[in-house]
Coordinates of C-alpha atoms and ligand atoms in Angstrom, one line a residue:
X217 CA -8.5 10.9 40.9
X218 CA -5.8 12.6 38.9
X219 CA -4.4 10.1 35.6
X220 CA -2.9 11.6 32.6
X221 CA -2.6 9.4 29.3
X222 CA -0.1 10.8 26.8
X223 CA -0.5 9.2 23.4
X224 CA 1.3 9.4 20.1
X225 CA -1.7 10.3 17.8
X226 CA 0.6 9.8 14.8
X227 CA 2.7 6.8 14.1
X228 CA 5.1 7.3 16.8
X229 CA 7.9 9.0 17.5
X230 CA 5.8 12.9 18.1
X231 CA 7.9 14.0 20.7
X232 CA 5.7 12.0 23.6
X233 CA 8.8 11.9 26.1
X234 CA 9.9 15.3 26.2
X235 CA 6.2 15.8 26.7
X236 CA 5.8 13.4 29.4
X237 CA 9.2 14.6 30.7
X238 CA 7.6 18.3 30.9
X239 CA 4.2 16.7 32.9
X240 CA 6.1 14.5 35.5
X241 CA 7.9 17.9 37.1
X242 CA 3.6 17.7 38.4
X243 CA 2.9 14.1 39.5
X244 CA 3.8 11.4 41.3
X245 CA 4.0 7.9 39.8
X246 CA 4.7 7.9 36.0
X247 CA 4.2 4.5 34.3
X248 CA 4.8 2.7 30.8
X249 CA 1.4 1.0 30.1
X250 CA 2.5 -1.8 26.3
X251 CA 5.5 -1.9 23.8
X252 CA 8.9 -2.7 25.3
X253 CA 12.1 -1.7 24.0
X254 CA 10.8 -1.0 20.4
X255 CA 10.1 2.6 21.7
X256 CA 12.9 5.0 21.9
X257 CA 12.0 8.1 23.6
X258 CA 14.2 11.3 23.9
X259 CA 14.4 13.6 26.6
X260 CA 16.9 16.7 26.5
X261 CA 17.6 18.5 30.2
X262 CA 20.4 21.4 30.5
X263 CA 21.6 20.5 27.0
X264 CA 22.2 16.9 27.9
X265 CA 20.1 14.0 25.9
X266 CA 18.5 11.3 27.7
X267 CA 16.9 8.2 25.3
X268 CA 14.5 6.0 26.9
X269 CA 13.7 2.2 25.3
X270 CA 11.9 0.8 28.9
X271 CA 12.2 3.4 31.9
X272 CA 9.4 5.2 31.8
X273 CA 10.6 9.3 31.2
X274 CA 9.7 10.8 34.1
X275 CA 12.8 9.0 35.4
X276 CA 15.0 12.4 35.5
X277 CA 13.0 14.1 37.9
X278 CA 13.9 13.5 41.8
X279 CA 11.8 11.4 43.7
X280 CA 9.3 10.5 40.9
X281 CA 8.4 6.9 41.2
X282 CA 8.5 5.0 37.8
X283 CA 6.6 2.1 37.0
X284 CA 6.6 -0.4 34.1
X285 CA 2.8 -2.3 34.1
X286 CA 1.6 -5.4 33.0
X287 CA 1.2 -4.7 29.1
X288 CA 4.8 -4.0 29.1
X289 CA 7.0 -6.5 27.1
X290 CA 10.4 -6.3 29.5
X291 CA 13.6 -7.5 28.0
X292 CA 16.1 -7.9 31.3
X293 CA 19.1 -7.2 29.2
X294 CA 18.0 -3.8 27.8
X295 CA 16.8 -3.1 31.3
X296 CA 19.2 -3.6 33.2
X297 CA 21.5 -2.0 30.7
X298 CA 18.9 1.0 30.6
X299 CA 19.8 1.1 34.6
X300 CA 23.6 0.8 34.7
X301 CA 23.1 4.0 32.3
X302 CA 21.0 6.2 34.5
X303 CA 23.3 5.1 37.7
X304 CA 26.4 6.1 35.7
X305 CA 25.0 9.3 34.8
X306 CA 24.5 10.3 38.4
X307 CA 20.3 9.6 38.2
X308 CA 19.3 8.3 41.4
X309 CA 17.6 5.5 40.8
X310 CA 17.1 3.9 44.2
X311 CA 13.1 2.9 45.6
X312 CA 12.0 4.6 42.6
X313 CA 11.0 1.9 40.0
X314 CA 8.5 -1.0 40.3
X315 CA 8.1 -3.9 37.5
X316 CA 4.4 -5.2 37.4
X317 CA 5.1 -9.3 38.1
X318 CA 2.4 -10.0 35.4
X319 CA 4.6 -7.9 32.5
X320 CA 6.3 -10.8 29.9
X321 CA 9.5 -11.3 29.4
X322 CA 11.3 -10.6 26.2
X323 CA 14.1 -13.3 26.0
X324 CA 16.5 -13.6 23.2
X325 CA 14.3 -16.6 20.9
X326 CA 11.8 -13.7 20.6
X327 CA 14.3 -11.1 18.8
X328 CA 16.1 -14.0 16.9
X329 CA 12.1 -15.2 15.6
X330 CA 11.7 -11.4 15.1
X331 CA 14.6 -11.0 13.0
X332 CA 13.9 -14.6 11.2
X333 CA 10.2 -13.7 10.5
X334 CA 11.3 -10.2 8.9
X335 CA 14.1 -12.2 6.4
X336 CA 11.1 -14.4 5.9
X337 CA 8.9 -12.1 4.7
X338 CA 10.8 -11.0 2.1
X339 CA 8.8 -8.5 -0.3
X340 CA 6.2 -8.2 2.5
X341 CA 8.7 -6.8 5.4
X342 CA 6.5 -5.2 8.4
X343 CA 9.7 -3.0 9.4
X344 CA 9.8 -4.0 13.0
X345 CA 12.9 -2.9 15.4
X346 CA 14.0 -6.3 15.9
X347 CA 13.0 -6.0 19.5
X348 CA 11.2 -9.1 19.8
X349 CA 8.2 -7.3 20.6
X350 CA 5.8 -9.3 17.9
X351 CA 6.8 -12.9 18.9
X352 CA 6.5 -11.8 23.0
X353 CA 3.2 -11.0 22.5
X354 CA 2.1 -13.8 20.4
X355 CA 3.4 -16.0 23.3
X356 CA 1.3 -13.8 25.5
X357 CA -1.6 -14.6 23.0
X358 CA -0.6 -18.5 22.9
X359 CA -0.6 -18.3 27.2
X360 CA 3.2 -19.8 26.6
X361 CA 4.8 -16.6 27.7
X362 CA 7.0 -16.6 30.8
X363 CA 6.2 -13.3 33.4
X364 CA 8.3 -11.9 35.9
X365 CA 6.5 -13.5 38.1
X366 CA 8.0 -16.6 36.8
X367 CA 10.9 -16.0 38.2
X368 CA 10.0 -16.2 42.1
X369 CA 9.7 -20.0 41.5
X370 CA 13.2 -21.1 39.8
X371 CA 11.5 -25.3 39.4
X372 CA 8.4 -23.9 38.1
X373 CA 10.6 -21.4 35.9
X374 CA 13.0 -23.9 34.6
X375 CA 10.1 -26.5 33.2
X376 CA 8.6 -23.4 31.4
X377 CA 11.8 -22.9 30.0
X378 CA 12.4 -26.4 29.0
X379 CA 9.2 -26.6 27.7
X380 CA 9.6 -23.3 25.3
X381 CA 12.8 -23.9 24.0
X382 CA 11.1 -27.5 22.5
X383 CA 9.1 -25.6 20.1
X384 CA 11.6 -22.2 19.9
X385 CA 14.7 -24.4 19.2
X386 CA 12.3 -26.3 16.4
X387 CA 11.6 -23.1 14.8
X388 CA 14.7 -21.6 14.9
X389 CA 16.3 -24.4 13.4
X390 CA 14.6 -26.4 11.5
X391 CA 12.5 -23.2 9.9
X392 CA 14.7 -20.1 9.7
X393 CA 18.6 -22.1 9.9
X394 CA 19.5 -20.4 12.9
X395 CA 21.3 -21.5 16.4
X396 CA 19.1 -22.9 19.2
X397 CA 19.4 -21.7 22.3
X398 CA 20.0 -23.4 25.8
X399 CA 18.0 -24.1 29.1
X400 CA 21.0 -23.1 31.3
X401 CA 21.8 -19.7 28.9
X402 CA 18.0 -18.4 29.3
X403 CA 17.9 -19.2 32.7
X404 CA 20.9 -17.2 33.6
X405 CA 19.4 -13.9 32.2
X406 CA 16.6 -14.7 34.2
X407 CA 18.3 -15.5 37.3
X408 CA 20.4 -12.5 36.9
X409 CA 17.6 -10.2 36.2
X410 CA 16.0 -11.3 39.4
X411 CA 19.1 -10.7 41.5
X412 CA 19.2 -7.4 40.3
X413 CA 15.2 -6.6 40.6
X414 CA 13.7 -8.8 42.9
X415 CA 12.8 -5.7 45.3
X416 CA 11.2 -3.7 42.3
X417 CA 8.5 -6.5 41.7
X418 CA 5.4 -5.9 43.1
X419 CA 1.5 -6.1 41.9
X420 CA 1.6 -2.9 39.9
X421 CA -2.7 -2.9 39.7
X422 CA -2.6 -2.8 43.3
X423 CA 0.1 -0.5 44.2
X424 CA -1.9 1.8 41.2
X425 CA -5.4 1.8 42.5
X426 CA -4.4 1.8 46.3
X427 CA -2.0 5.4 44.9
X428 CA -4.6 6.9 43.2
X429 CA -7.3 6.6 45.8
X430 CA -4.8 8.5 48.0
X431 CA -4.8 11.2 45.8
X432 CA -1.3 10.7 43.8
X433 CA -1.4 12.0 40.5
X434 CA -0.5 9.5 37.5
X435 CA 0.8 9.7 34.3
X436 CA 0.8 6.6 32.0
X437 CA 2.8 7.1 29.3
X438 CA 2.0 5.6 25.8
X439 CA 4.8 4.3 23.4
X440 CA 4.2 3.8 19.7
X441 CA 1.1 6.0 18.4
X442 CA -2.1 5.6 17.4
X443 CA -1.5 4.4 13.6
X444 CA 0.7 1.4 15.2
X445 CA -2.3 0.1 17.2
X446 CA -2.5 -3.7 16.5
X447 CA -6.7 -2.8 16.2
X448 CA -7.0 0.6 15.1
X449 CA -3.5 1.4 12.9
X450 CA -3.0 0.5 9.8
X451 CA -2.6 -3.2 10.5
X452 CA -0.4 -5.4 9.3
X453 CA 2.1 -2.7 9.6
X454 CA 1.7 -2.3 12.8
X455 CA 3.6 -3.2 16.5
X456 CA 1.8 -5.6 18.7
X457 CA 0.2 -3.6 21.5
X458 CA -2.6 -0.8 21.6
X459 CA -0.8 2.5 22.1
X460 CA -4.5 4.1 22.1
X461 CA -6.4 4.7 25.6
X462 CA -7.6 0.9 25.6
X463 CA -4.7 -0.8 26.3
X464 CA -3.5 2.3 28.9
X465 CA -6.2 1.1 31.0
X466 CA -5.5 -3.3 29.9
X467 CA -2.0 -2.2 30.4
X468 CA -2.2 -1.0 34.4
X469 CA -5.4 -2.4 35.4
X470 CA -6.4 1.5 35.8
X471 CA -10.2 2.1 35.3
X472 CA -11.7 4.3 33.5
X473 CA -13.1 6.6 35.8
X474 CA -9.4 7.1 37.2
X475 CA -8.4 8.9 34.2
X476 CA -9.6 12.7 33.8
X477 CA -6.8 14.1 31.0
X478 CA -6.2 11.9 27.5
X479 CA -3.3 14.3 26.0
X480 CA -2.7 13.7 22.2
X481 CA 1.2 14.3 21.2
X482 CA 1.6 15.0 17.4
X483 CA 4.3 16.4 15.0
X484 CA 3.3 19.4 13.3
X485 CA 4.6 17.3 10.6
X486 CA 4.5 13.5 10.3
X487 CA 7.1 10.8 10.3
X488 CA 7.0 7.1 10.0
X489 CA 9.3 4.2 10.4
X490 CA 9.1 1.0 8.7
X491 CA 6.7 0.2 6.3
X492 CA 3.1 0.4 5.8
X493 CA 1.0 3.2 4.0
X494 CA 1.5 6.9 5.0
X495 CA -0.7 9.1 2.5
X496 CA 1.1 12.5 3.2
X497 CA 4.6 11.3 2.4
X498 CA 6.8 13.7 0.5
X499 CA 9.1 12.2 -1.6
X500 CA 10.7 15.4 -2.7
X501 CA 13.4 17.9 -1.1
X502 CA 10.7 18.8 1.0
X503 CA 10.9 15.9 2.8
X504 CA 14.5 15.4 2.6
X505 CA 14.9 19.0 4.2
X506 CA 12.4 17.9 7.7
X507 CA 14.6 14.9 7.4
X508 CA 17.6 16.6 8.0
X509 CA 16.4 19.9 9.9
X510 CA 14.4 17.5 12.2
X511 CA 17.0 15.3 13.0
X512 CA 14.1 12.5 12.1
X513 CA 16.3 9.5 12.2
X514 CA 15.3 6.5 15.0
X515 CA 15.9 6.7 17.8
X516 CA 16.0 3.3 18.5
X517 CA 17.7 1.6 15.3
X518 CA 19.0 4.7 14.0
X519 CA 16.7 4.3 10.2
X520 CA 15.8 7.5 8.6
X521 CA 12.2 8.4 9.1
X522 CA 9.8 8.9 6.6
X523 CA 8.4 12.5 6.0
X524 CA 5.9 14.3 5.3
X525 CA 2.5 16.8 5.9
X526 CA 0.5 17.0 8.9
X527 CA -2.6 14.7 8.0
X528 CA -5.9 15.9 9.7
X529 CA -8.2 12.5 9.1
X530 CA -5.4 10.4 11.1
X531 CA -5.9 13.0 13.3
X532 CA -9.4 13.0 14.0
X533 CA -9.8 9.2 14.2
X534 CA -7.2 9.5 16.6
X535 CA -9.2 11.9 18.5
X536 CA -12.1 9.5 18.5
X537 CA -10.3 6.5 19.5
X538 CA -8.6 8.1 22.1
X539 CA -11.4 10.6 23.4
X540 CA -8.2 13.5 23.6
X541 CA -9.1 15.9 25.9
X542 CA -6.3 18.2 24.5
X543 CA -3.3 18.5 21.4
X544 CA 0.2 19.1 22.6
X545 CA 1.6 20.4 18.9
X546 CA 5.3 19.7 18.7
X547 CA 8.6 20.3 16.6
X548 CA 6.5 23.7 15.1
X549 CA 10.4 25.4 15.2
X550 CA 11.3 22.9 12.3
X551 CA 8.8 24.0 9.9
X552 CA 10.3 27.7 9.9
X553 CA 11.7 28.5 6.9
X554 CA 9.0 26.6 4.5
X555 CA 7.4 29.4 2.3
X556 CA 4.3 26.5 1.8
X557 CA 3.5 24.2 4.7
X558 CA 1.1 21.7 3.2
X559 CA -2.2 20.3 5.4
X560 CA -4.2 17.6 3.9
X561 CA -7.7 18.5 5.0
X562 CA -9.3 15.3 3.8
X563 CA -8.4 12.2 1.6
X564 CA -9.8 11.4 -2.2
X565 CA -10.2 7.6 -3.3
X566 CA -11.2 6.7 -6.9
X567 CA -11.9 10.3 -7.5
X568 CA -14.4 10.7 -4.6
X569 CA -13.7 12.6 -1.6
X570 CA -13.8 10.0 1.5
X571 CA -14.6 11.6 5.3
X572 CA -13.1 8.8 7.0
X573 CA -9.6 7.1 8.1
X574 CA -10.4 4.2 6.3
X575 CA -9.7 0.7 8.0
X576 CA -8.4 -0.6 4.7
X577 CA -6.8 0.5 1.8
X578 CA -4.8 3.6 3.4
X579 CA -2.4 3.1 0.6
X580 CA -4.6 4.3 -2.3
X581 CA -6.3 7.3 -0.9
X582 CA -4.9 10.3 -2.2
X583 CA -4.7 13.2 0.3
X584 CA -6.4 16.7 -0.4
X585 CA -4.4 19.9 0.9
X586 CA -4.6 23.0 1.7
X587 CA -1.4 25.4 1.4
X588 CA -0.6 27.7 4.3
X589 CA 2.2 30.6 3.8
X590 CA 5.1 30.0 6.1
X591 CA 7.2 31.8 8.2
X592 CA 10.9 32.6 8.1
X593 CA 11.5 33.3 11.7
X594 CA 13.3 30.6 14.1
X595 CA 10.9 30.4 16.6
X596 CA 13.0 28.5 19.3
X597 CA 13.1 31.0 21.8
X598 CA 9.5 31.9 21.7
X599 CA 7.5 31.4 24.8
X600 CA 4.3 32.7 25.0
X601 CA 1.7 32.0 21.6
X602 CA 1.8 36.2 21.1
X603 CA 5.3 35.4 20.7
X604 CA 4.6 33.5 17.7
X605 CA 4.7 35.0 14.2
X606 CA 1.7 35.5 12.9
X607 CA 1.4 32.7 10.4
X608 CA 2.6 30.1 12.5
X609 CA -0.2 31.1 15.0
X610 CA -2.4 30.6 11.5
X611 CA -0.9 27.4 11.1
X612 CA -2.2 26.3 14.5
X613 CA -5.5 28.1 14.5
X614 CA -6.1 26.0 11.0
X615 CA -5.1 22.7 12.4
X616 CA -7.3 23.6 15.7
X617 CA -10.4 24.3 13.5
X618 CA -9.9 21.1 11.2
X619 CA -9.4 18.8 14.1
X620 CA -11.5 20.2 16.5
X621 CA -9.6 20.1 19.6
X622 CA -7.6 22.3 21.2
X623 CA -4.0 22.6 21.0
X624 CA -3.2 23.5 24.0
X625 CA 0.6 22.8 24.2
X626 CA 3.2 24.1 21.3
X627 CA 6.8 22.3 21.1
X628 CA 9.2 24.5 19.6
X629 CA 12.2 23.1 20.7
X630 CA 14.0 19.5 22.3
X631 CA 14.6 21.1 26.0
X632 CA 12.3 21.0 28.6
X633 CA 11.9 24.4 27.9
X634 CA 11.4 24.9 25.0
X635 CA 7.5 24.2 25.7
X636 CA 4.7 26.8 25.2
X637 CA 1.3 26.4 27.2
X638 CA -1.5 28.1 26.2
X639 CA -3.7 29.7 28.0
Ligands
LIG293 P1 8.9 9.9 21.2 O1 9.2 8.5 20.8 O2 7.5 10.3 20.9 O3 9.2 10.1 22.6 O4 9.8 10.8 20.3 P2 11.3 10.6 20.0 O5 12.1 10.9 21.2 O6 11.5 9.3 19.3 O7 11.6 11.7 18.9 C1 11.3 13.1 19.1 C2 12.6 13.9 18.8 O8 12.2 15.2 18.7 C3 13.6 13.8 19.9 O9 14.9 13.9 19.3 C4 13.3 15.0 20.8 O10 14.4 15.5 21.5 C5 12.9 16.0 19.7 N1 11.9 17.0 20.1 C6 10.9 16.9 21.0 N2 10.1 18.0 21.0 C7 10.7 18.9 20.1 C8 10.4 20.2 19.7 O11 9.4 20.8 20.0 N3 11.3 20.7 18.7 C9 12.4 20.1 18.3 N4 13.1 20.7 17.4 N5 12.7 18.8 18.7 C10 11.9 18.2 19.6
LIG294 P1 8.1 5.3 20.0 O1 7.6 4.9 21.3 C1 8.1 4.7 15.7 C2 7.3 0.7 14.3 C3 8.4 -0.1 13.6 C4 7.6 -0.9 12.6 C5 6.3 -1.3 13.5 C6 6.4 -2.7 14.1 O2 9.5 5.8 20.0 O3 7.2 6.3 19.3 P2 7.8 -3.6 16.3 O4 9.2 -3.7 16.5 O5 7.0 -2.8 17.3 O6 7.2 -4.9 16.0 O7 7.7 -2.8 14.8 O8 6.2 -0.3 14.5 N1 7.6 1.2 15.6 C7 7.8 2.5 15.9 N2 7.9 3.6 15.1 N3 8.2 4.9 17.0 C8 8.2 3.8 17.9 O9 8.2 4.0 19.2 C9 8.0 2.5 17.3 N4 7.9 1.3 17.8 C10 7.7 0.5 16.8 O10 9.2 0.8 12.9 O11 7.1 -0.2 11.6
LIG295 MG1 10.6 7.5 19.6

C-alpha cells in the first residue's frame, strides 16, 4: 500500500505538476484521477518547459507508467496532439500510458456548447477554458456520454452518435445559431483516436488495485484545486469534477485504505482564473507586481491570473476536506523583495469575525490580516530551510501555526530543483 494524492488546495494552478514531477522520480504508476484538458500543468527539466493539458506529469521520467482513470474527461484531439509533442521531443512514450475504457469522451459539440453557454450567460460568465469540460460531464450526469469503451463496438458507437447529435445539432442550432455537426465528422475522430490508442485501453480499476497489491507505489495526481470542486468550491464558479480526495478515489476506483499520503500544493500567494469570489485579491501594484514577477498568466488559455494574499480559512477547509497529511509551499522565491507580505488569518462578515469558509456568500466576507516583514534576498538557489533568510522561515513558521499542518516541502523555483524538503 503506497498512494500519494497531490491536490491543489487553492484554486488551481499552485505549482501541482512540478510537484508531482519532483514525486514520480519515486514511484511507479502516476495517474490523472477528473478534469480533462482544462488543466494546464508546467513542468521545467534542464531549463526546458514541459506543459501538460491530459498526460499525467510524471510522463518525463523513464519508464514511469502513466495512466489517465475513469473521472477523466479525454478529448482525442488534444491527446493525441499532447502525444505527437512528447514523441517529437525525444520522450519515449512507448507501453507507458493506459486510458481507463470507462473515462468520457470530450468531442467537439461539448466545447462548441461550452463556448455557446459562456456567450449565453452574458453578465453571469463562469470563466471556463472552453474545454468542454462542463457539458462532458453533464452528459456523464444525463448517462448520454459516449466512453472509450464505445469505441471497441463501431455499430453500437455509431447509433450513440446518431442519437447525440439529434439533440446537440437542436441545441446548437436552434438555441445558440451555431453549425451542426455530422455523424461521419465525429466518427472519424473517434475512429482515429482508436487506431492510434487501441493498445493503451485497458480496465484502469483493475490494472490499479491488482499494481498496488504488488507493492507499486502510486501517485494520482489532482487537476484543478480545491476551491474549483463542483461540491466543496465556491460553486457556481466552479469546473465540473471534484479535485479534493473524493473524486481521487471515484476517479480510479482506488480505496481508501490504498492511500497513506494526501499532499496539499499551495502558492505562498494565491491566484485565480475566471470568475467567482476570491476575498484576498489585490487590486493594487501589489498584485500587478506577483502578476508579472510570477509569470501568473494561464497556462492553458494564456488569461492573466488574478492575484493576491495567502488566505489561511481556504486553507484550512482544504485541510479538512482533504485530510492533508502534509503542505508542499511553493513559488516562496517570488515574494522576495515585498517589504509587507500580507496573510489573512481569518475573514469578517457584517462586522463579525466568521471562523469558517463559508459555503455561501465568499464574495462579502472581508478578509482580516496580519503583516509579516519581508525579505530582500532572491532565494532561488537556496536549498536547505537554514538556507532561508530568516523572515521567510517566519513567513512559513506563521502559515504552519495558522493552518496547522506541516509544510514540509518549500518551492522556490520552476526546476525540478529548485525544491526544498524539510526535515
Ligand atoms: P499546476 O496547474 O498546479 O500544475 O501549476 P501551473 O503549471 O499551471 O502553474 C505553476 C507555474 O509556476 C508554472 O509556470 C511552474 O513552472 C511554476 N513554478 C512551479 N513551482 C515554482 C516555484 O517554486 N517557483 C517559481 N518561481 N515557479 C514555480
Ligand atoms: P490546473 O489543473 C486554474 C477554472 C476556469 C474557470 C473554472 C471552470 O492547471 O490547476 P472549466 O473549463 O473547468 O469548466 O472552468 O475553473 N479552471 C482552472 N483554473 N487552473 C486549472 O487547472 C483550471 N481548470 C479550470 O478558469 O474559472
Ligand atoms: Mg495549471
Amino acid at each position: 500500500m503506497s498512494c500519494t494524492v497531490v491536490i491543489g488546495a487553492q484554486w488551481g494552478d499552485e505549482g501541482k505538476a512540478k510537484m508531482i514531477d519532483y514525486y514520480s522520480s519515486d514511484a511507479d504508476i502516476i495517474v490523472r484521477y477528473q478534469g480533462g484538458a482544462n488543466a494546464g500543468h508546467t513542468v521545467v527539466v534542464g531549463g526546458k518547459k514541459y506543459v501538460f493539458h491530459l498526460i499525467p506529469s510524471g510522463i518525463l521520467h523513464p519508464g514511469k507508467i502513466c495512466v489517465l482513470g475513469n473521472g477523466v474527461v479525454l478529448d482525442p484531439l488534444q491527446m493525441v496532439d499532447e502525444m505527437d509533442k512528447l514523441i517529437e521531443q525525444g520522450i519515449d512514450i512507448d507501453y507507458r500510458i493506459f486510458i481507463s475504457d470507462a473515462a468520457h469522451l470530450i468531442l467537439p459539440y461539448h466545447k462548441a456548447l461550452d463556448s455557446a453557454l459562456e456567450e449565453m450567460r452574458a453578465e453571469n460568465k463562469i470563466g471556463t477554458t472552453g474545454r468542454g469540460i462542463g457539458p462532458c460531464y453533464a452528459d456523464k450526469c444525463f448517462r448520454t456520454g459516449i466512453r472509450v469503451g464505445d469505441l471497441y463496438d463501431e455499430k453500437y458507437l455509431e447509433e450513440k452518435i446518431t442519437q447525440t447529435l439529434k439533440i446537440k445539432n437542436l441545441q446548437l442550432e436552434k438555441l445558440h445559431g451555431r453549425d451542426p455537426y455530422s455523424v461521419d465528422e465525429i466518427m472519424d475522430i473517434c475512429l482515429q483516436f482508436k487506431a492510434r490508442v487501441e493498445k493503451m485501453i485497458i480496465n484502469t480499476a483493475f490494472y490499479l488495485n491488482e499494481e498496488s497489491d504488488k507493492g507499486k507505489k502510486i501517485i494520482l495526481e489532482g487537476a484543478q484545486g480545491f476551491g474549483l470542486d463542483i461540491d466543496h468550491g465556491t460553486y457556481p464558479f466552479v469546473t465540473s469534477s471534484n479535485p479534493t480526495v473524493g473524486g481521487a478515489l471515484l476517479g480510479t476506483g482506488i480505496n481508501n485504505f490504498q492511500v497513506n499520503r494526501v499532499v496539499g500544493i499551495a502558492k505562498a500567494y494565491i491566484t485565480r482564473v475566471g470568475e467567482g469570489p476570491f476575498p484576498t485579491e489585490d487590486f493594487t501594484e501589489s498584485g500587478n507586481t506577483i502578476r508579472e514577477k510570477g509569470h501568473e498568466y494561464g497556462a492553458t488559455t494564456g488569461r492573466p491570473r488574478r492575484c493576491g494574499w495567502f488566505d489561511v480559512e481556504l486553507l484550512k477547509q482544504a485541510k479538512r476536506i482533504c485530510g492533508f497529511t502534509e503542505i508542499a509551499l511553493i513559488k516562496l522565491d517570488i515574494l522576495s523583495g515585498f517589504k509587507k507580505i500580507k496573510v489573512a488569518t481569518g475573514y469578517q462578515y457584517e462586522g463579525k469575525k466568521i471562523e469558517m469558509f463559508p459555503s455561501f456568500m465568499l464574495d462579502k466576507v472581508k478578509p482580516v490580516y496580519t503583516e509579516l516583514d519581508g525579505w530582500d534576498e532572491d532565494i532561488s538557489a537556496c536549498k536547505k530551510y537554514e538556507d532561508l533568510p530568516e523572515k521567510a522561515r517566519n513567513y512559513i513558521d506563521f502559515l504552519e501555526e495558522k493552518i496547522g499542518i506541516r509544510i514540509a516541502i518549500i518551492g522556490v523555483g520552476p526546476g525540478r530543483e529548485d525544491t526544498i524538503i524539510r526535515n
